[in-house]
Amino acid sequence: MSYKLEKPFTDEQRADFIVQYNHNLGLEIQETENAIFALEKNEIMGSGNLPVINPDYETQAASARETLFKQEFFNTSLGWIRRKVNMKDGSTRDFLADLLLSIKAGLELGQQVGIITYKTPDFTQEQTSEYIISLQEHKNATPEFIQECLMQTVKDFGG
């Protein structure tokens, strides 16, 4: 439920309201002739300049989650691959730029190279770290997978 500060209010009260609800809580601020509102994520301003539940919120939230996921992962025949990989030593590496050639070399030497892939998430759910980890699958890289990754690099480059 939204928060409301009715007019008249001082500049200091207005600033405090914005800091508390926008800066600290990330809520959207909307000002009308009679009040200033801090809208919850699922609210919009309705007719009569009053907050109402956004009937499209769930669809919009799922779409935003899908867009973000597809920025952080790319799809292959083995599953989704995280672009920024967390290594055992705590460092972060770029999968395509830092790891792909080593994986390719391992395959060419006849080694089995294990990778972590991800199943497609349910975008209607919050994409918590725990949920994303639950989607992991351990698979072995294949020549087809290497080709797909190389093509993703070309696509990312703009080719």
PDB file of C-alpha atoms in Angstrom:
ATOM      1  CA  MET A   1       0.000   0.000   0.000  1.00  0.00           C
ATOM      2  CA  SER A   2       1.347   3.395  -0.957  1.00  0.00           C
ATOM      3  CA  TYR A   3       2.505   6.073   1.445  1.00  0.00           C
ATOM      4  CA  LYS A   4       1.038   9.563   1.373  1.00  0.00           C
ATOM      5  CA  LEU A   5       2.085  13.017   2.557  1.00  0.00           C
ATOM      6  CA  GLU A   6      -0.807  15.460   2.290  1.00  0.00           C
ATOM      7  CA  LYS A   7      -0.428  19.118   1.423  1.00  0.00           C
ATOM      8  CA  PRO A   8       0.354  21.509   2.889  1.00  0.00           C
ATOM      9  CA  PHE A   9       3.845  20.321   3.808  1.00  0.00           C
ATOM     10  CA  THR A  10       7.162  22.069   4.174  1.00  0.00           C
ATOM     11  CA  ASP A  11      10.086  21.683   1.811  1.00  0.00           C
ATOM     12  CA  GLU A  12      11.858  19.795   4.590  1.00  0.00           C
ATOM     13  CA  GLN A  13       8.912  17.388   5.045  1.00  0.00           C
ATOM     14  CA  ARG A  14       8.808  16.833   1.268  1.00  0.00           C
ATOM     15  CA  ALA A  15      12.561  16.161   1.136  1.00  0.00           C
ATOM     16  CA  ASP A  16      12.379  13.789   4.121  1.00  0.00           C
ATOM     17  CA  PHE A  17       9.479  11.899   2.499  1.00  0.00           C
ATOM     18  CA  ILE A  18      11.393  11.490  -0.764  1.00  0.00           C
ATOM     19  CA  VAL A  19      14.570  10.372   1.013  1.00  0.00           C
ATOM     20  CA  GLN A  20      12.711   7.861   3.173  1.00  0.00           C
ATOM     21  CA  TYR A  21      10.549   6.294   0.495  1.00  0.00           C
ATOM     22  CA  ASN A  22      12.460   6.819  -2.760  1.00  0.00           C
ATOM     23  CA  HIS A  23      16.141   6.915  -1.820  1.00  0.00           C
ATOM     24  CA  ASN A  24      15.955   4.411   1.054  1.00  0.00           C
ATOM     25  CA  LEU A  25      13.158   2.089  -0.115  1.00  0.00           C
ATOM     26  CA  GLY A  26      13.262   2.599  -3.887  1.00  0.00           C
ATOM     27  CA  LEU A  27       9.584   3.477  -4.230  1.00  0.00           C
ATOM     28  CA  GLU A  28       8.326   5.631  -7.104  1.00  0.00           C
ATOM     29  CA  ILE A  29       7.293   9.142  -6.082  1.00  0.00           C
ATOM     30  CA  GLN A  30       4.208  10.754  -7.667  1.00  0.00           C
ATOM     31  CA  GLU A  31       2.984  14.218  -6.789  1.00  0.00           C
ATOM     32  CA  THR A  32      -0.577  15.475  -7.238  1.00  0.00           C
ATOM     33  CA  GLU A  33      -2.289  18.759  -6.426  1.00  0.00           C
ATOM     34  CA  ASN A  34      -3.203  17.536  -2.932  1.00  0.00           C
ATOM     35  CA  ALA A  35      -0.460  15.138  -1.883  1.00  0.00           C
ATOM     36  CA  ILE A  36       2.754  13.333  -2.649  1.00  0.00           C
ATOM     37  CA  PHE A  37       2.674   9.528  -2.873  1.00  0.00           C
ATOM     38  CA  ALA A  38       5.288   6.811  -2.647  1.00  0.00           C
ATOM     39  CA  LEU A  39       3.993   3.938  -4.775  1.00  0.00           C
ATOM     40  CA  GLU A  40       4.726   0.301  -4.087  1.00  0.00           C
ATOM     41  CA  LYS A  41       6.215  -1.637  -6.997  1.00  0.00           C
ATOM     42  CA  ASN A  42       2.803  -3.060  -7.951  1.00  0.00           C
ATOM     43  CA  GLU A  43       0.997   0.295  -7.911  1.00  0.00           C
ATOM     44  CA  ILE A  44       0.295   3.027 -10.463  1.00  0.00           C
ATOM     45  CA  MET A  45      -1.583   6.302 -10.280  1.00  0.00           C
ATOM     46  CA  GLY A  46      -5.191   5.738 -11.236  1.00  0.00           C
ATOM     47  CA  SER A  47      -8.037   8.013 -12.109  1.00  0.00           C
ATOM     48  CA  GLY A  48      -8.697  10.637  -9.513  1.00  0.00           C
ATOM     49  CA  ASN A  49      -4.956  10.892  -8.807  1.00  0.00           C
ATOM     50  CA  LEU A  50      -5.077   8.000  -6.343  1.00  0.00           C
ATOM     51  CA  PRO A  51      -2.826   4.925  -6.290  1.00  0.00           C
ATOM     52  CA  VAL A  52      -4.305   1.651  -7.549  1.00  0.00           C
ATOM     53  CA  ILE A  53      -2.920  -1.844  -8.085  1.00  0.00           C
ATOM     54  CA  ASN A  54      -1.409  -2.140 -11.571  1.00  0.00           C
ATOM     55  CA  PRO A  55      -3.379  -4.947 -13.262  1.00  0.00           C
ATOM     56  CA  ASP A  56      -0.415  -5.640 -15.584  1.00  0.00           C
ATOM     57  CA  TYR A  57       2.195  -5.727 -12.817  1.00  0.00           C
ATOM     58  CA  GLU A  58       2.794  -9.501 -12.801  1.00  0.00           C
ATOM     59  CA  THR A  59       3.167  -9.635 -16.585  1.00  0.00           C
ATOM     60  CA  GLN A  60       5.505  -6.631 -16.602  1.00  0.00           C
ATOM     61  CA  ALA A  61       7.571  -8.052 -13.722  1.00  0.00           C
ATOM     62  CA  ALA A  62       7.918 -11.429 -15.470  1.00  0.00           C
ATOM     63  CA  SER A  63       8.972  -9.703 -18.683  1.00  0.00           C
ATOM     64  CA  ALA A  64      11.566  -7.619 -16.823  1.00  0.00           C
ATOM     65  CA  ARG A  65      12.935 -10.761 -15.101  1.00  0.00           C
ATOM     66  CA  GLU A  66      13.213 -12.525 -18.469  1.00  0.00           C
ATOM     67  CA  THR A  67      15.005  -9.551 -20.033  1.00  0.00           C
ATOM     68  CA  LEU A  68      17.504  -9.394 -17.166  1.00  0.00           C
ATOM     69  CA  PHE A  69      18.084 -13.161 -17.292  1.00  0.00           C
ATOM     70  CA  LYS A  70      18.808 -13.034 -21.027  1.00  0.00           C
ATOM     71  CA  GLN A  71      21.353 -10.258 -20.421  1.00  0.00           C
ATOM     72  CA  GLU A  72      23.183 -12.368 -17.829  1.00  0.00           C
ATOM     73  CA  PHE A  73      22.896 -15.751 -19.620  1.00  0.00           C
ATOM     74  CA  PHE A  74      22.953 -17.058 -23.188  1.00  0.00           C
ATOM     75  CA  ASN A  75      21.239 -20.167 -24.501  1.00  0.00           C
ATOM     76  CA  THR A  76      22.913 -23.261 -25.962  1.00  0.00           C
ATOM     77  CA  SER A  77      21.840 -26.803 -26.815  1.00  0.00           C
ATOM     78  CA  LEU A  78      23.137 -27.879 -23.380  1.00  0.00           C
ATOM     79  CA  GLY A  79      21.204 -25.179 -21.506  1.00  0.00           C
ATOM     80  CA  TRP A  80      21.676 -21.577 -20.435  1.00  0.00           C
ATOM     81  CA  ILE A  81      25.237 -20.417 -19.692  1.00  0.00           C
ATOM     82  CA  ARG A  82      26.025 -17.689 -17.181  1.00  0.00           C
ATOM     83  CA  ARG A  83      28.128 -14.979 -18.832  1.00  0.00           C
ATOM     84  CA  LYS A  84      29.958 -14.016 -15.608  1.00  0.00           C
ATOM     85  CA  VAL A  85      31.139 -17.171 -13.850  1.00  0.00           C
ATOM     86  CA  ASN A  86      32.109 -17.353 -10.189  1.00  0.00           C
ATOM     87  CA  MET A  87      35.256 -19.420  -9.805  1.00  0.00           C
ATOM     88  CA  LYS A  88      36.128 -21.598  -6.796  1.00  0.00           C
ATOM     89  CA  ASP A  89      38.745 -19.065  -5.680  1.00  0.00           C
ATOM     90  CA  GLY A  90      36.066 -16.354  -5.466  1.00  0.00           C
ATOM     91  CA  SER A  91      37.076 -14.529  -8.637  1.00  0.00           C
ATOM     92  CA  THR A  92      34.668 -13.779 -11.465  1.00  0.00           C
ATOM     93  CA  ARG A  93      35.495 -14.619 -15.064  1.00  0.00           C
ATOM     94  CA  ASP A  94      33.795 -13.942 -18.366  1.00  0.00           C
ATOM     95  CA  PHE A  95      32.722 -17.301 -19.778  1.00  0.00           C
ATOM     96  CA  LEU A  96      33.177 -16.465 -23.447  1.00  0.00           C
ATOM     97  CA  ALA A  97      36.313 -14.303 -23.194  1.00  0.00           C
ATOM     98  CA  ASP A  98      38.185 -16.091 -20.409  1.00  0.00           C
ATOM     99  CA  LEU A  99      37.097 -19.744 -20.400  1.00  0.00           C
ATOM    100  CA  LEU A 100      35.837 -20.807 -23.815  1.00  0.00           C
ATOM    101  CA  LEU A 101      39.240 -21.333 -25.455  1.00  0.00           C
ATOM    102  CA  SER A 102      40.456 -23.440 -22.499  1.00  0.00           C
ATOM    103  CA  ILE A 103      37.319 -25.567 -22.722  1.00  0.00           C
ATOM    104  CA  LYS A 104      37.820 -25.932 -26.493  1.00  0.00           C
ATOM    105  CA  ALA A 105      41.480 -26.935 -25.993  1.00  0.00           C
ATOM    106  CA  GLY A 106      40.476 -29.525 -23.402  1.00  0.00           C
ATOM    107  CA  LEU A 107      37.990 -31.093 -25.786  1.00  0.00           C
ATOM    108  CA  GLU A 108      40.559 -31.148 -28.593  1.00  0.00           C
ATOM    109  CA  LEU A 109      42.917 -33.041 -26.256  1.00  0.00           C
ATOM    110  CA  GLY A 110      40.198 -35.641 -25.684  1.00  0.00           C
ATOM    111  CA  GLN A 111      39.347 -34.590 -22.131  1.00  0.00           C
ATOM    112  CA  GLN A 112      35.887 -34.420 -20.659  1.00  0.00           C
ATOM    113  CA  VAL A 113      35.269 -30.816 -19.688  1.00  0.00           C
ATOM    114  CA  GLY A 114      32.514 -30.276 -17.175  1.00  0.00           C
ATOM    115  CA  ILE A 115      30.442 -27.098 -17.302  1.00  0.00           C
ATOM    116  CA  ILE A 116      27.490 -25.767 -15.341  1.00  0.00           C
ATOM    117  CA  THR A 117      24.360 -25.021 -17.327  1.00  0.00           C
ATOM    118  CA  TYR A 118      20.982 -23.728 -16.181  1.00  0.00           C
ATOM    119  CA  LYS A 119      17.418 -24.734 -16.964  1.00  0.00           C
ATOM    120  CA  THR A 120      15.048 -21.997 -18.128  1.00  0.00           C
ATOM    121  CA  PRO A 121      13.566 -20.268 -15.080  1.00  0.00           C
ATOM    122  CA  ASP A 122       9.925 -19.628 -14.340  1.00  0.00           C
ATOM    123  CA  PHE A 123       9.930 -15.871 -14.832  1.00  0.00           C
ATOM    124  CA  THR A 124       6.778 -15.463 -12.739  1.00  0.00           C
ATOM    125  CA  GLN A 125       8.953 -16.262  -9.692  1.00  0.00           C
ATOM    126  CA  GLU A 126      11.457 -13.954  -8.040  1.00  0.00           C
ATOM    127  CA  GLN A 127      14.912 -14.723  -9.450  1.00  0.00           C
ATOM    128  CA  THR A 128      16.768 -15.129  -6.141  1.00  0.00           C
ATOM    129  CA  SER A 129      20.306 -16.516  -6.035  1.00  0.00           C
ATOM    130  CA  GLU A 130      18.971 -19.664  -4.374  1.00  0.00           C
ATOM    131  CA  TYR A 131      16.385 -20.160  -7.112  1.00  0.00           C
ATOM    132  CA  ILE A 132      18.927 -19.684  -9.909  1.00  0.00           C
ATOM    133  CA  ILE A 133      21.317 -22.160  -8.213  1.00  0.00           C
ATOM    134  CA  SER A 134      18.461 -24.700  -8.067  1.00  0.00           C
ATOM    135  CA  LEU A 135      18.346 -24.579 -11.881  1.00  0.00           C
ATOM    136  CA  GLN A 136      21.963 -25.705 -12.276  1.00  0.00           C
ATOM    137  CA  GLU A 137      22.890 -28.858 -14.162  1.00  0.00           C
ATOM    138  CA  HIS A 138      26.374 -30.326 -14.578  1.00  0.00           C
ATOM    139  CA  LYS A 139      27.091 -31.371 -18.153  1.00  0.00           C
ATOM    140  CA  ASN A 140      30.063 -32.073 -20.375  1.00  0.00           C
ATOM    141  CA  ALA A 141      31.008 -29.653 -23.133  1.00  0.00           C
ATOM    142  CA  THR A 142      30.580 -30.880 -26.700  1.00  0.00           C
ATOM    143  CA  PRO A 143      31.955 -29.687 -30.052  1.00  0.00           C
ATOM    144  CA  GLU A 144      28.453 -28.409 -30.903  1.00  0.00           C
ATOM    145  CA  PHE A 145      28.435 -26.424 -27.637  1.00  0.00           C
ATOM    146  CA  ILE A 146      31.821 -24.860 -28.478  1.00  0.00           C
ATOM    147  CA  GLN A 147      30.497 -23.844 -31.912  1.00  0.00           C
ATOM    148  CA  GLU A 148      27.397 -22.277 -30.316  1.00  0.00           C
ATOM    149  CA  CYS A 149      29.570 -20.321 -27.880  1.00  0.00           C
ATOM    150  CA  LEU A 150      31.795 -19.088 -30.699  1.00  0.00           C
ATOM    151  CA  MET A 151      28.693 -17.987 -32.611  1.00  0.00           C
ATOM    152  CA  GLN A 152      27.433 -16.186 -29.472  1.00  0.00           C
ATOM    153  CA  THR A 153      30.760 -14.305 -29.345  1.00  0.00           C
ATOM    154  CA  VAL A 154      30.288 -13.233 -32.960  1.00  0.00           C
ATOM    155  CA  LYS A 155      26.685 -12.207 -32.207  1.00  0.00           C
ATOM    156  CA  ASP A 156      27.815 -10.197 -29.161  1.00  0.00           C
ATOM    157  CA  PHE A 157      30.469  -8.497 -31.254  1.00  0.00           C
ATOM    158  CA  GLY A 158      27.809  -7.375 -33.702  1.00  0.00           C
ATOM    159  CA  GLY A 159      28.532  -9.658 -36.597  1.00  0.00           C
TER     160      GLY A 159
END
